[in-house]
mmCIF file of C-alpha atoms in Angstrom:
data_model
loop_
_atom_site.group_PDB
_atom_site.id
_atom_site.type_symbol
_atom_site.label_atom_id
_atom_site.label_comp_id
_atom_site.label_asym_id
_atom_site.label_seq_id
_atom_site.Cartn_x
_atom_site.Cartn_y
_atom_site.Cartn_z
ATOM 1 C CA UNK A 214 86.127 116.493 114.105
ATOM 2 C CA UNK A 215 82.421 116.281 114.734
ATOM 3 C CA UNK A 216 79.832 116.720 112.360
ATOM 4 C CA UNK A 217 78.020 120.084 112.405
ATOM 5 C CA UNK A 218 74.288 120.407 112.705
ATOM 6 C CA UNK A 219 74.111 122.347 109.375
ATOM 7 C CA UNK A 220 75.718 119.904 107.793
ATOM 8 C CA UNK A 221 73.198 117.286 108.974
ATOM 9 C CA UNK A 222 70.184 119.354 107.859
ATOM 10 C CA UNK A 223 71.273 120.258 104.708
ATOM 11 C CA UNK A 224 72.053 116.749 103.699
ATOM 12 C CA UNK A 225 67.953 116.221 105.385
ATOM 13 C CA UNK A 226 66.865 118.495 102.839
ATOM 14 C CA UNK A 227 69.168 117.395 99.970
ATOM 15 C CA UNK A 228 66.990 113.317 100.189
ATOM 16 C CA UNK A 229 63.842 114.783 101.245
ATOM 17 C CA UNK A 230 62.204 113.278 98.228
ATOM 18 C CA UNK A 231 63.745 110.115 99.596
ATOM 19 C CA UNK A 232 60.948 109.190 102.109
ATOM 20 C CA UNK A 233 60.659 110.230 105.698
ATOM 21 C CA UNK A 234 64.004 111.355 106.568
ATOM 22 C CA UNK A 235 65.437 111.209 109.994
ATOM 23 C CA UNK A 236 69.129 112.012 111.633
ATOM 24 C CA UNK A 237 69.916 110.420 115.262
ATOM 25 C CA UNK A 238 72.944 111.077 116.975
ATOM 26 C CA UNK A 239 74.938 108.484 117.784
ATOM 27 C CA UNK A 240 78.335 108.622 119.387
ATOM 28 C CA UNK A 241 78.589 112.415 118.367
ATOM 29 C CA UNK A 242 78.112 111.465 114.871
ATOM 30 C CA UNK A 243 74.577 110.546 113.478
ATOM 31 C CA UNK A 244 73.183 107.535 111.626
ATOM 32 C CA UNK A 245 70.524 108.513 108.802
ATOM 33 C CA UNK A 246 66.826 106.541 108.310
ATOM 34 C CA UNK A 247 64.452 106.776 105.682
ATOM 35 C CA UNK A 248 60.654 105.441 106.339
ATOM 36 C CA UNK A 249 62.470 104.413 110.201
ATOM 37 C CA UNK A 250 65.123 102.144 107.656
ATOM 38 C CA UNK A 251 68.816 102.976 108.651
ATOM 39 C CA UNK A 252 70.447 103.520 105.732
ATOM 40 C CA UNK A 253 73.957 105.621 106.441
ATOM 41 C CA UNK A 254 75.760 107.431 108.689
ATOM 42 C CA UNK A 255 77.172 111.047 108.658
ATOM 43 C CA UNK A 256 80.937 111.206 109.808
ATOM 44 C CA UNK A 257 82.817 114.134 110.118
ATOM 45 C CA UNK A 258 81.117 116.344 107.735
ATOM 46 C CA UNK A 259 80.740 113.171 105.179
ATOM 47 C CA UNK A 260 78.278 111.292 103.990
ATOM 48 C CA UNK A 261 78.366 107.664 104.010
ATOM 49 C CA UNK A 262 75.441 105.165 102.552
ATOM 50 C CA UNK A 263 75.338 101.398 103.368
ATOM 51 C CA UNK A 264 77.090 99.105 100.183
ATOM 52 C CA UNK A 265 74.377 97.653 98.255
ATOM 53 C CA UNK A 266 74.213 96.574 94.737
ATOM 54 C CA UNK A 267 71.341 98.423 92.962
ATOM 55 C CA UNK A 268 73.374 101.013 94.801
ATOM 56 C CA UNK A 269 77.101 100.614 93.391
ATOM 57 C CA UNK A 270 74.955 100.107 90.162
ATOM 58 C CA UNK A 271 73.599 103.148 90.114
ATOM 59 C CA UNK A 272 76.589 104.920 91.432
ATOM 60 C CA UNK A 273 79.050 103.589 88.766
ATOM 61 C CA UNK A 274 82.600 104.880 90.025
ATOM 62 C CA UNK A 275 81.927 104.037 93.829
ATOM 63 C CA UNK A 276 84.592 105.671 96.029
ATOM 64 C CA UNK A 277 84.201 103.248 99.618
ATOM 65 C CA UNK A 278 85.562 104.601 102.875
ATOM 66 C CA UNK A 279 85.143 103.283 106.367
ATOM 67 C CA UNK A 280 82.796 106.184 108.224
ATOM 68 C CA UNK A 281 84.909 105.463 111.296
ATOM 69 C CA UNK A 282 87.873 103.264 112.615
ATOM 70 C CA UNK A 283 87.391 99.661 112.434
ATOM 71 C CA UNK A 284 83.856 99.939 110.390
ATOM 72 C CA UNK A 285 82.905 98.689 107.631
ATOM 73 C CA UNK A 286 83.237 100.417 103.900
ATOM 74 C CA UNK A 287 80.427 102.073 102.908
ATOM 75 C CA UNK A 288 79.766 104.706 99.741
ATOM 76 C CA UNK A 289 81.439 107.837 100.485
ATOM 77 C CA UNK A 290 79.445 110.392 98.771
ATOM 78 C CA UNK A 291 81.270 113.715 98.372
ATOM 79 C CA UNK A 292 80.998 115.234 94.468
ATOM 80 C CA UNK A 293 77.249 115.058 94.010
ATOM 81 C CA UNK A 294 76.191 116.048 97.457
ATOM 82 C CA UNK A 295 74.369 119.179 95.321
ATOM 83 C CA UNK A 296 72.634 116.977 93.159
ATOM 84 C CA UNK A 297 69.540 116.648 94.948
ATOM 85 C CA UNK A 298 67.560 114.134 92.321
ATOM 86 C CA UNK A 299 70.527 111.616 92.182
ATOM 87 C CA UNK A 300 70.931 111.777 95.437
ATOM 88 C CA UNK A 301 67.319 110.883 96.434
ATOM 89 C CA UNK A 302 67.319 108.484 94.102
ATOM 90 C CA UNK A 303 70.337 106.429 95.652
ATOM 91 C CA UNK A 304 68.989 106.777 98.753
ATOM 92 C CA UNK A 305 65.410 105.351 97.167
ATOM 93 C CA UNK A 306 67.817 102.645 95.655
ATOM 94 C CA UNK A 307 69.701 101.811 98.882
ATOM 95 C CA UNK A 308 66.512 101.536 100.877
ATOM 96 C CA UNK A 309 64.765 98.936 98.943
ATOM 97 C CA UNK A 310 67.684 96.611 98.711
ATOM 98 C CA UNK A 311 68.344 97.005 102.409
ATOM 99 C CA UNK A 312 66.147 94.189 104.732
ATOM 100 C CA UNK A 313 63.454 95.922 106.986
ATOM 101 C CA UNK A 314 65.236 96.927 110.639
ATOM 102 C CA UNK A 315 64.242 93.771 113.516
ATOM 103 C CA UNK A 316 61.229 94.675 115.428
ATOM 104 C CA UNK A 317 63.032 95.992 119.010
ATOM 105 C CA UNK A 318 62.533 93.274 121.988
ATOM 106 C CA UNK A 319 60.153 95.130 125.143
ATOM 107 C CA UNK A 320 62.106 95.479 128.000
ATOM 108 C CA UNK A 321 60.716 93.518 131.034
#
């Protein structure tokens, strides 16, 4: 099943107060940045945010899932989806821990 557009832009709107967030399809499903930092990925209507410590801190009871066939675990968030301040703030939480993305090589 593929993730609906709505579905994308209301989890947008949910982290807003996260940074600048952006969705980019990838693969019919869509990985998630915030500031241009690629944080999770949004799988068949779910929402999935990179493992980081700060992260599983904050989250307490982490439920991990692999977003897709033969990926790695990552946070499946699915109860507080409506909790727009806690959900901002993991995303805030996530981001700093996470290294900044490798400046992209110029093609010749």
């Amino acid at each position: 099943m593929a993730t609906k557009q709505e579905f994308v832009d209301f989890v947008i709107d949910q982290i807003d107060k996260a940074g600048e967030i952006t969705a980019r399809k990838m693969f019919g499903e869509y990985g998630i940045y915030a500031d241009g930092k690629f944080f999770g990925v949004i799988c068949d209507n779910k929402l999935f945010i990179k493992p980081t410590n700060a992260g599983r801190e904050f989250v307490g009871n982490v439920v991990e899932a692999p977003p897709y066939e033969g990926a790695k675990p990552s946070f499946l968030i699915e109860d507080k989806l409506e909790e727009r301040e806690w959900l901002s703030e993991l995303v805030r939480i996530t981001v700093k821990e996470l290294p900044m993305p490798k400046p992209k090589k110029k093609k010749k």
